[in-house]
PDB file of C-alpha atoms in Angstrom:
ATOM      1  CA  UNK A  58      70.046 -57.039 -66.928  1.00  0.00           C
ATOM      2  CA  UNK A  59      71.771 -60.309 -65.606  1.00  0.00           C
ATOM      3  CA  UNK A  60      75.143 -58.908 -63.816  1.00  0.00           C
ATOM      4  CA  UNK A  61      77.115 -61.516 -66.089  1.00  0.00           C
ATOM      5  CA  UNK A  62      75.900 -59.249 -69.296  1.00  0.00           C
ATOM      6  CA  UNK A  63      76.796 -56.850 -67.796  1.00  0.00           C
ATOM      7  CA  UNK A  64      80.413 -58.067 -67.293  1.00  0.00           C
ATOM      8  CA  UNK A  65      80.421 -59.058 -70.675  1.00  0.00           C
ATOM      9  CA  UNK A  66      79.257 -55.743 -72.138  1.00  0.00           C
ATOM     10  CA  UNK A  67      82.090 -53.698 -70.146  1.00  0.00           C
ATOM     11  CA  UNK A  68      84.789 -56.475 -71.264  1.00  0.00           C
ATOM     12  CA  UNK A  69      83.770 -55.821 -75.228  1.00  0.00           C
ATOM     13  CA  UNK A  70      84.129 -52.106 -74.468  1.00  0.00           C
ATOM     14  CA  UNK A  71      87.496 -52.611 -72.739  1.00  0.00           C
ATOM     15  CA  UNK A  72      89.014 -56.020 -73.423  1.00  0.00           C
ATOM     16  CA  UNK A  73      90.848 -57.355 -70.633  1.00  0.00           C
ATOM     17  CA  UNK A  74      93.459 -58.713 -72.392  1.00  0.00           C
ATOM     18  CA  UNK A  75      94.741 -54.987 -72.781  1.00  0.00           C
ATOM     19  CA  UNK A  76      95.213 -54.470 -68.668  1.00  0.00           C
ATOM     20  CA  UNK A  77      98.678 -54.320 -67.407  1.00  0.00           C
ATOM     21  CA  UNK A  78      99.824 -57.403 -65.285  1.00  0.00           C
ATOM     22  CA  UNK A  79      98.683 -57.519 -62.150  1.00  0.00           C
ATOM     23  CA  UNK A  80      96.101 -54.557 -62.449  1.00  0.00           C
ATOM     24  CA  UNK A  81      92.643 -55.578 -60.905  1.00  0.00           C
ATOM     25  CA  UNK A  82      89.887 -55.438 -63.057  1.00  0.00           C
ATOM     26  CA  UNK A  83      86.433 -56.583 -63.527  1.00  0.00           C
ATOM     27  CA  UNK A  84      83.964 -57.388 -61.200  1.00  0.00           C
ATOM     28  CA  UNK A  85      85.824 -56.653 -57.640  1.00  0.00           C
ATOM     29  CA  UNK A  86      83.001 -56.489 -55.171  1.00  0.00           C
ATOM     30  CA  UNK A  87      79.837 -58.996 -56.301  1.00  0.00           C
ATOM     31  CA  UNK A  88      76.366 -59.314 -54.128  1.00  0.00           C
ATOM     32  CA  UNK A  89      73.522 -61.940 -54.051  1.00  0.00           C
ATOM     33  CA  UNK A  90      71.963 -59.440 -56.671  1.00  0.00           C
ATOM     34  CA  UNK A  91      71.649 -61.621 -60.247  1.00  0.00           C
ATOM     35  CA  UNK A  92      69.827 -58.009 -61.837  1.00  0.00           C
ATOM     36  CA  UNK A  93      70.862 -55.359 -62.253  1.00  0.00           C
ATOM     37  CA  UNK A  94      69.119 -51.978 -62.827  1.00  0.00           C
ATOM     38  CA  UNK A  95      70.266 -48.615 -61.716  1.00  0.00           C
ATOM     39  CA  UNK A  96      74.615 -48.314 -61.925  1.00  0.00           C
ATOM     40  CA  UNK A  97      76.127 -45.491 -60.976  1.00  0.00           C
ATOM     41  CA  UNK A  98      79.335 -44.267 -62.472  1.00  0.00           C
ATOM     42  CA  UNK A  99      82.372 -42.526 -61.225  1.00  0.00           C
ATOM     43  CA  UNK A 100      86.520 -42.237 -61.643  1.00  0.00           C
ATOM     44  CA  UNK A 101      86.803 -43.865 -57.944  1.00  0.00           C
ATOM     45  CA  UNK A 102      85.146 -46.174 -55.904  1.00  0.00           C
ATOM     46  CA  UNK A 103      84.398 -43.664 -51.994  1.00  0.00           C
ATOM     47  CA  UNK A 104      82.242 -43.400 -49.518  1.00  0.00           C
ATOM     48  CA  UNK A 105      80.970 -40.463 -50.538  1.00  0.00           C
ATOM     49  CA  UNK A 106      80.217 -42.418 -53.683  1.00  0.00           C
ATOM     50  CA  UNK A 107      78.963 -45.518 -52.253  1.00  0.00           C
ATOM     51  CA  UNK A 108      76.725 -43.296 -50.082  1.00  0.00           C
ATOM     52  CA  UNK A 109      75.106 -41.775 -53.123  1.00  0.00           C
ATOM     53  CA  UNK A 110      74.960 -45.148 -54.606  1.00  0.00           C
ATOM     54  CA  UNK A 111      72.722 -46.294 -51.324  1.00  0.00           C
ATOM     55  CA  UNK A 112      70.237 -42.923 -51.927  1.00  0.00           C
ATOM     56  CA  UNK A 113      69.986 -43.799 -55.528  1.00  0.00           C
ATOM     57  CA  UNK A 114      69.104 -46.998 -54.659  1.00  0.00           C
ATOM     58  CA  UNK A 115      72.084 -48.164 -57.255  1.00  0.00           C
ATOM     59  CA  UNK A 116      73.000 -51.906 -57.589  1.00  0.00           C
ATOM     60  CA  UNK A 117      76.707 -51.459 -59.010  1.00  0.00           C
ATOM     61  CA  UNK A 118      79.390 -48.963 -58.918  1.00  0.00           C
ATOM     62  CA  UNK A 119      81.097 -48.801 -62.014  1.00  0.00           C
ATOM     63  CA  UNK A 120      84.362 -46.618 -61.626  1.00  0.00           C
ATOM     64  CA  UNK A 121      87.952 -46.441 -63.603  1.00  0.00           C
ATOM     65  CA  UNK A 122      90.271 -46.985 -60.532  1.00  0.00           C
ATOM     66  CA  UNK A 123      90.005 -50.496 -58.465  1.00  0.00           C
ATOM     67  CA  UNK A 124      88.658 -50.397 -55.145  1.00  0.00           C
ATOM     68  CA  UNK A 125      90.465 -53.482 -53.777  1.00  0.00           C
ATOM     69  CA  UNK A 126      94.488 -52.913 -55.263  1.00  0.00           C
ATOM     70  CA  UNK A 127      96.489 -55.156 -52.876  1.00  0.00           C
ATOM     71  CA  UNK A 128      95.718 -58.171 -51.593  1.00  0.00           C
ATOM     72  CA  UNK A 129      93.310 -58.355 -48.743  1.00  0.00           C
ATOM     73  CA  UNK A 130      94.945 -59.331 -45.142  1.00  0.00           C
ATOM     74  CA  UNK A 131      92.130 -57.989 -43.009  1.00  0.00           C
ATOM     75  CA  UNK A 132      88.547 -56.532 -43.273  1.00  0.00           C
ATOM     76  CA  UNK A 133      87.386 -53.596 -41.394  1.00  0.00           C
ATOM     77  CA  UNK A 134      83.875 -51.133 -41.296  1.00  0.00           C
ATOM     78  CA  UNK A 135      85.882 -48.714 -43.168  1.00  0.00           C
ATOM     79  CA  UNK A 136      87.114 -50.405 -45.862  1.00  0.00           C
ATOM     80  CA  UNK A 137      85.314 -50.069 -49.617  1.00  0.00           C
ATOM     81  CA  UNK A 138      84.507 -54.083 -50.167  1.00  0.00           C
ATOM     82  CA  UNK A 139      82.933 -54.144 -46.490  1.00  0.00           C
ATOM     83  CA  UNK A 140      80.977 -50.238 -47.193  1.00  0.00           C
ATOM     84  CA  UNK A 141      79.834 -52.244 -50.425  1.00  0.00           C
ATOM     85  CA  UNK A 142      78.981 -55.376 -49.675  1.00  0.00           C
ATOM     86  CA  UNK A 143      77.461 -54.344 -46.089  1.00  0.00           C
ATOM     87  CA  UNK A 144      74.560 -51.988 -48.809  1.00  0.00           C
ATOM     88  CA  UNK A 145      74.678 -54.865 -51.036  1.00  0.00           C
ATOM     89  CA  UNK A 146      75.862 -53.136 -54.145  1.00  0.00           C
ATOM     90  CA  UNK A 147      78.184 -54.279 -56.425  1.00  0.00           C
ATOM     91  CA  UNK A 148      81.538 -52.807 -57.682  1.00  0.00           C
ATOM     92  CA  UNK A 149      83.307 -53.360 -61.576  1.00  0.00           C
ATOM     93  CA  UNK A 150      86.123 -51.801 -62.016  1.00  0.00           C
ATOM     94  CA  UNK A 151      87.460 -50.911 -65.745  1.00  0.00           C
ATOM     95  CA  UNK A 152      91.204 -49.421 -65.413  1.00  0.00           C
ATOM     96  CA  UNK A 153      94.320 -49.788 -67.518  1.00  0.00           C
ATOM     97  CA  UNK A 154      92.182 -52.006 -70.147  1.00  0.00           C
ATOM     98  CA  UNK A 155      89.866 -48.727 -70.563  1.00  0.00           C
ATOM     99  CA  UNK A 156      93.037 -46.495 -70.590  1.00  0.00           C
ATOM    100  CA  UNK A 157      94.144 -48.357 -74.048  1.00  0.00           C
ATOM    101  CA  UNK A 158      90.826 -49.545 -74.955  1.00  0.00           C
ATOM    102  CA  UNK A 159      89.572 -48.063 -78.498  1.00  0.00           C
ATOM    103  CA  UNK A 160      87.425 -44.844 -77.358  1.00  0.00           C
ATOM    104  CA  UNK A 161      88.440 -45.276 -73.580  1.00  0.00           C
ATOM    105  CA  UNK A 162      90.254 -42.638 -71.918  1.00  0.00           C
ATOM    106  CA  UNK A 163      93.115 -41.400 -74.052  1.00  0.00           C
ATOM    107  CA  UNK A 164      90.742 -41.307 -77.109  1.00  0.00           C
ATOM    108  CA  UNK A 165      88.101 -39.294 -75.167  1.00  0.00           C
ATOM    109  CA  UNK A 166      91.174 -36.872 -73.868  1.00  0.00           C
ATOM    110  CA  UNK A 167      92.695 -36.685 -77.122  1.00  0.00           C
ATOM    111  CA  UNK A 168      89.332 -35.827 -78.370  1.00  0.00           C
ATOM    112  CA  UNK A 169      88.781 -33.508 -75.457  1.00  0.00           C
ATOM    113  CA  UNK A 170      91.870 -31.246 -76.756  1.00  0.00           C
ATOM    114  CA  UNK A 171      90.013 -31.724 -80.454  1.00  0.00           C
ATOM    115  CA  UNK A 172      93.316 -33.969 -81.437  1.00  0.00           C
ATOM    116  CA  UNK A 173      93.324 -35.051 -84.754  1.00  0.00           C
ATOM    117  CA  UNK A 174      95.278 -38.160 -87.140  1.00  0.00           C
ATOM    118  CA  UNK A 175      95.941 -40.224 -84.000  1.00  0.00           C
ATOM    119  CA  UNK A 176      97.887 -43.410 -83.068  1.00  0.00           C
ATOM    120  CA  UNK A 177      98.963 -45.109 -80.425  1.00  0.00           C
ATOM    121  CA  UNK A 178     101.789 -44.288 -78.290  1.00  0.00           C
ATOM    122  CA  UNK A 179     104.428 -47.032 -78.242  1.00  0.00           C
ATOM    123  CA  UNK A 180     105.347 -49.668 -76.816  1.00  0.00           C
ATOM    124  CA  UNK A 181     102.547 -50.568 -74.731  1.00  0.00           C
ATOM    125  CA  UNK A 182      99.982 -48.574 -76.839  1.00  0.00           C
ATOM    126  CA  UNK A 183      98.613 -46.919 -73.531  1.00  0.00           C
ATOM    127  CA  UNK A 184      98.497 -43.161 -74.714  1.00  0.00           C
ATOM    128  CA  UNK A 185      97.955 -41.486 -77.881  1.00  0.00           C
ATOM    129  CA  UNK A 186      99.887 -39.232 -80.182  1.00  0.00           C
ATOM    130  CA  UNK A 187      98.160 -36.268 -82.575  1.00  0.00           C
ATOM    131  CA  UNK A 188      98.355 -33.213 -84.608  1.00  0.00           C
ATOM    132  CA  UNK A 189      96.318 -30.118 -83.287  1.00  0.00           C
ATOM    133  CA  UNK A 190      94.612 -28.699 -86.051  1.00  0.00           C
ATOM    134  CA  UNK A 191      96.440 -25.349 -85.659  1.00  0.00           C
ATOM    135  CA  UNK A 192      99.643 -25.205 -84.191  1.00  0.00           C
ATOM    136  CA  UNK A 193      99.996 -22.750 -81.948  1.00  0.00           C
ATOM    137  CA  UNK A 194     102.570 -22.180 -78.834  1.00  0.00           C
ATOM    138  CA  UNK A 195     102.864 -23.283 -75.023  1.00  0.00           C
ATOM    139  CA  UNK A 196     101.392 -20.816 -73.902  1.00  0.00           C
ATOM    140  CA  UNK A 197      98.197 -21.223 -75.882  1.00  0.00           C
ATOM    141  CA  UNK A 198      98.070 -24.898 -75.542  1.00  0.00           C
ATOM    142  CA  UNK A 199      97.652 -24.355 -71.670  1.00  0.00           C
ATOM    143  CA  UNK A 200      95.099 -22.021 -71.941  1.00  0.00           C
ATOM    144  CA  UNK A 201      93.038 -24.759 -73.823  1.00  0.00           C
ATOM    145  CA  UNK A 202      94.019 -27.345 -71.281  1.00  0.00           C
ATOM    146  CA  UNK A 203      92.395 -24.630 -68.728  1.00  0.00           C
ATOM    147  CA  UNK A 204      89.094 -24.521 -71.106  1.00  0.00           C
ATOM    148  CA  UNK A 205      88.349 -28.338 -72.333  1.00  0.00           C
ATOM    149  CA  UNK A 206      89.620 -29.692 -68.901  1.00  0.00           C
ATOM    150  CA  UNK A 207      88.847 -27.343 -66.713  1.00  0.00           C
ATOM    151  CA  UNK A 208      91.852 -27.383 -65.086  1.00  0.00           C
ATOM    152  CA  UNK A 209      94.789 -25.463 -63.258  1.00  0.00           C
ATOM    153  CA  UNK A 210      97.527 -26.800 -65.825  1.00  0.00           C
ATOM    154  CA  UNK A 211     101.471 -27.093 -64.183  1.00  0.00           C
ATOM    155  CA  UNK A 212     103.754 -26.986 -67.278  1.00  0.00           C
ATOM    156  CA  UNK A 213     107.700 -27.049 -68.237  1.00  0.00           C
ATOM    157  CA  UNK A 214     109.324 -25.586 -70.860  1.00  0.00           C
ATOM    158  CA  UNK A 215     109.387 -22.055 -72.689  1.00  0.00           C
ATOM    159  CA  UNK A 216     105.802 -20.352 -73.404  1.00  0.00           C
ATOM    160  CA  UNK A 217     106.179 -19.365 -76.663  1.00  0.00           C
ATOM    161  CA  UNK A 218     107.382 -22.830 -78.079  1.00  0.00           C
ATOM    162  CA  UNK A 219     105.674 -24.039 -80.672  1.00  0.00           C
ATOM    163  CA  UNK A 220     103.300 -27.430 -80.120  1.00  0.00           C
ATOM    164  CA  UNK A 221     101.513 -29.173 -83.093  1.00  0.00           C
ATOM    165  CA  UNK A 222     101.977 -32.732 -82.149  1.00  0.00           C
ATOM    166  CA  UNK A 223     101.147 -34.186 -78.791  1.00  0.00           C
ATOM    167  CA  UNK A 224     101.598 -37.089 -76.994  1.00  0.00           C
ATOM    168  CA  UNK A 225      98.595 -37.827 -74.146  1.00  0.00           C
ATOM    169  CA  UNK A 226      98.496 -40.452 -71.195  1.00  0.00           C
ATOM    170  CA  UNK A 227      95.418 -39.649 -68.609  1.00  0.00           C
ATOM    171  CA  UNK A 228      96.594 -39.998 -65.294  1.00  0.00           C
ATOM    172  CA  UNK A 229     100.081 -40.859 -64.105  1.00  0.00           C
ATOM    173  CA  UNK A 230     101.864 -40.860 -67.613  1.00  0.00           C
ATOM    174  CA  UNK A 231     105.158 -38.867 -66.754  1.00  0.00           C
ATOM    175  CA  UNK A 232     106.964 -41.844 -67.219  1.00  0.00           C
ATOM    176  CA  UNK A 233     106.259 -41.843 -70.712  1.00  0.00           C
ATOM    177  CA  UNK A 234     108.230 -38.566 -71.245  1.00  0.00           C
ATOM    178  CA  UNK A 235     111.151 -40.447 -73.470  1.00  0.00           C
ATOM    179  CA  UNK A 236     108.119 -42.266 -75.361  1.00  0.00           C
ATOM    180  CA  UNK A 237     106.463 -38.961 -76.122  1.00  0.00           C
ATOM    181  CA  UNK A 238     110.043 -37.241 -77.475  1.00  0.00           C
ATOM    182  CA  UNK A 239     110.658 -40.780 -79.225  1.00  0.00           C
ATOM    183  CA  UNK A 240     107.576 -40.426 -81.092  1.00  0.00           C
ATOM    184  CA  UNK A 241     107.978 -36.667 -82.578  1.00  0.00           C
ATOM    185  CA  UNK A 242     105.715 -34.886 -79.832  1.00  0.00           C
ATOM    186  CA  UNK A 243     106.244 -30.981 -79.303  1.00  0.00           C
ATOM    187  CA  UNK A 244     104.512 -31.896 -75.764  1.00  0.00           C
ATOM    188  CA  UNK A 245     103.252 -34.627 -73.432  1.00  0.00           C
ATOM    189  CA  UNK A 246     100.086 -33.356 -71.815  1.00  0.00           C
ATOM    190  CA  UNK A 247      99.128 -36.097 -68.709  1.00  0.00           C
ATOM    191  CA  UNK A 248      97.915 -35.582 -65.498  1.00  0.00           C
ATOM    192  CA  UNK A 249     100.911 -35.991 -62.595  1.00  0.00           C
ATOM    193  CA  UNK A 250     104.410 -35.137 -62.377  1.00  0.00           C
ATOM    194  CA  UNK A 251     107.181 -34.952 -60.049  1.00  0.00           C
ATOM    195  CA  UNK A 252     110.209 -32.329 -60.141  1.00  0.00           C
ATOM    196  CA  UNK A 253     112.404 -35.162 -61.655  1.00  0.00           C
ATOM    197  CA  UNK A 254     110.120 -35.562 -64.209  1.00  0.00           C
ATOM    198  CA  UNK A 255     110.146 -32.058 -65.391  1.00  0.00           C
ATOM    199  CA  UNK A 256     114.019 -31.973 -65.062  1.00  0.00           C
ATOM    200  CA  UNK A 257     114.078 -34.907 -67.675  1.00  0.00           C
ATOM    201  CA  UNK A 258     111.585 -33.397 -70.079  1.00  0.00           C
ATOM    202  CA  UNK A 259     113.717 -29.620 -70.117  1.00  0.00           C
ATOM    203  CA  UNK A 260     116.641 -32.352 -71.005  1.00  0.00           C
ATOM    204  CA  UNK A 261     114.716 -34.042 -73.477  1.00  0.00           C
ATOM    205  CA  UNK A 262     113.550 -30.489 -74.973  1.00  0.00           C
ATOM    206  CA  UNK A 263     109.978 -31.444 -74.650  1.00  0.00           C
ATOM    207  CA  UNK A 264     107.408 -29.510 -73.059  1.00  0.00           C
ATOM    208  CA  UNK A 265     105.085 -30.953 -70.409  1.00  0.00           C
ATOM    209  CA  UNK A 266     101.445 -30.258 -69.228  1.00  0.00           C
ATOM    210  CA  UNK A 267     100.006 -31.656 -66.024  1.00  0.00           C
ATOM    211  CA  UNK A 268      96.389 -30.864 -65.932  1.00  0.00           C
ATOM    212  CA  UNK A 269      95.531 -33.381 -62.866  1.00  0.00           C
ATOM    213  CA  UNK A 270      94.785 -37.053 -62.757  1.00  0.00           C
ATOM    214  CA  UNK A 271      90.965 -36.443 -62.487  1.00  0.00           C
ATOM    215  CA  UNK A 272      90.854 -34.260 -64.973  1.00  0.00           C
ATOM    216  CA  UNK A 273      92.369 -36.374 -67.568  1.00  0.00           C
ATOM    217  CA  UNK A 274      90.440 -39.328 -66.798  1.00  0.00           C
ATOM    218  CA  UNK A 275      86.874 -37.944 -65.874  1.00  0.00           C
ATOM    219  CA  UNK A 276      86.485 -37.412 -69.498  1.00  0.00           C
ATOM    220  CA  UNK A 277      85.513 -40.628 -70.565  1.00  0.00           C
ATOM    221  CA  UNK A 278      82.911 -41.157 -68.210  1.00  0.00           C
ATOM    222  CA  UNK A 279      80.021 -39.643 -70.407  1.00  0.00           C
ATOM    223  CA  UNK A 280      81.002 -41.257 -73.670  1.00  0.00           C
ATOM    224  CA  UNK A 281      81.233 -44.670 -71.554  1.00  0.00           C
ATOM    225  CA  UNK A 282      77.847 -43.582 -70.299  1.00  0.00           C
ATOM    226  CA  UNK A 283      76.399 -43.483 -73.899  1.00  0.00           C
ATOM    227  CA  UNK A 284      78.206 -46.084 -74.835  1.00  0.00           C
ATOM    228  CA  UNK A 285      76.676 -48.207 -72.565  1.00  0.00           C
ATOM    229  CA  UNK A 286      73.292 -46.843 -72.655  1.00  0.00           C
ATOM    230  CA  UNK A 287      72.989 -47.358 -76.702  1.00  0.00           C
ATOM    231  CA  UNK A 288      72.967 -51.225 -75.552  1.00  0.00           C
ATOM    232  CA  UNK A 289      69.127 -50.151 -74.694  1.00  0.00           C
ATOM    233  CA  UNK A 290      68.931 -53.152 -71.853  1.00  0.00           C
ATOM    234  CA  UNK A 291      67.009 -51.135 -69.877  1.00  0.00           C
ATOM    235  CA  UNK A 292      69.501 -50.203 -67.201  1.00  0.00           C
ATOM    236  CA  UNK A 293      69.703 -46.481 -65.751  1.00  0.00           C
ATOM    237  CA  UNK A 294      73.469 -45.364 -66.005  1.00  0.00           C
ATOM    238  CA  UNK A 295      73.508 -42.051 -63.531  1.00  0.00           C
ATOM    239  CA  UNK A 296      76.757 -40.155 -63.405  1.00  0.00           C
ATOM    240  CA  UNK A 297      78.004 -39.709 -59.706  1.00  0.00           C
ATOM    241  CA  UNK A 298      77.613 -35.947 -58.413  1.00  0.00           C
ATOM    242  CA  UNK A 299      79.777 -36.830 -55.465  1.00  0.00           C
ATOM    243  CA  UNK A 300      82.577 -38.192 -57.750  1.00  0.00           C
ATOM    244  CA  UNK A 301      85.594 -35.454 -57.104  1.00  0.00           C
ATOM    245  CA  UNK A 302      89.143 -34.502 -57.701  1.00  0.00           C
ATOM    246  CA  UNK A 303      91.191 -35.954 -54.965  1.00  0.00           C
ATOM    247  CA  UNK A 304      94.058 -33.261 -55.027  1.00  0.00           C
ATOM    248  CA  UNK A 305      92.223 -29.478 -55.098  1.00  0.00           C
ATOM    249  CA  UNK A 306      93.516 -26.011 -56.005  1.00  0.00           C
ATOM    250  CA  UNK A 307      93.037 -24.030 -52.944  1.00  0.00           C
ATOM    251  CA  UNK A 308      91.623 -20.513 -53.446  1.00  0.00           C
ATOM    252  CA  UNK A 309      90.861 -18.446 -50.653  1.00  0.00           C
TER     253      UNK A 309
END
């Protein structure tokens, strides 16, 4: 597959017209490669990932988070373009544009936690909003977080509170709190939070989950495996195995 289908394939699945300004997207890292054929895919763009890219013999990286965010001022051995380029293997990145994309990552979370007559959250139309199909309290809702995430869930706000609609935003979305409570939602489930943040949702009298920012953006990397798989153009779409949460629950 010529690398510029391939860039055109990823922009119909998530349009860059719905990035945020200023987010770097798209084809960050490019090689002398014009075919591709193996791509491996992962939430970030590391050297433990571009190392099992090199043993798979993989000729682009596809990941959610940008591996170049800032503009370049120097160039070393350690940095991701040089790791990248140095192997030859190329790196697209797909970020807030998959984030709002139809059946990117807050449609594959909301599905995830089996979220049902959904919209978009406004203004920017970033996260979703949806019913569970039984309502049931805080409590409970965490303990599902634990089973479709797999996750250690952080929360605020009284256990035995009852949560039928939720507002989502994988990743950083605590920001969104006064969106979420805008928009009717018993609970904002994302992945990060600070203190402050969990302050303003006990003042806003809605709950809050924080399941991790891995978790509740790894979900959509099957379903954009499939996705781009039912293309049939005869590329090899691998799921990284050295792909991992950044931030880990220590248990000793």
């Amino acid at each position: 597959m010529h690398i510029d289908e391939f860039c055109a394939l990823m922009d119909a699945i998530a349009p860059p017209a719905l990035a945020w300004e200023g987010d770097n997207i798209g084809l960050l890292v490019g090689t002398e490669r014009e075919e591709i054929a193996r791509v491996l895919v992962a939430l970030d763009c590391t050297p433990p990932v571009i190392a099992e890219a090199v043993e798979k013999g993989a000729d682009l990286i596809l990941t959610h988070h940008p591996s170049i965010k800032d503009p370049l001022t120097r160039l070393s051995h350690r940095d991701l373009p040089y790791l990248l380029a140095r192997h030859g293997i190329a790196h697209f990145a797909a970020h807030t544009n998959l984030d709002a994309a139809q059946g990117g990552v807050n449609d594959c979370l909301a599905a995830c936690m089996g979220l049902e007559n959904l919209r978009p959250l406004p203004p920017e139309n970033l996260g979703r909003v949806g019913t569970l199909p039984t309502p049931c309290t805080l409590s409970e809702f965490l303990e599902l977080c634990r089973e479709r995430l797999q996750a250690t869930p952080l929360y605020a706000g009284d256990l035995s509170q009852r949560i039928e609609t939720v507002a989502l935003v994988g990743g950083g979305g605590a920001s969104d709190l006064q969106k979420a409570a805008a928009a009717g939602a018993d609970i904002l489930l994302t992945g990060d939070a600070k203190h402050s943040d969990a302050l303003f949702a006990r003042a806003l009298g809605i709950a809050l989950a924080v399941c991790g920012h891995y978790e509740t953006e790894s979900v959509v990397l099957k379903p954009l495996i499939a996705r781009l798989q039912a293309a049939d153009n005869g590329v090899q779409y691998m799921l990284s195995e050295n792909d991992r949460a950044a931030l880990r629950v220590f248990q000793s």
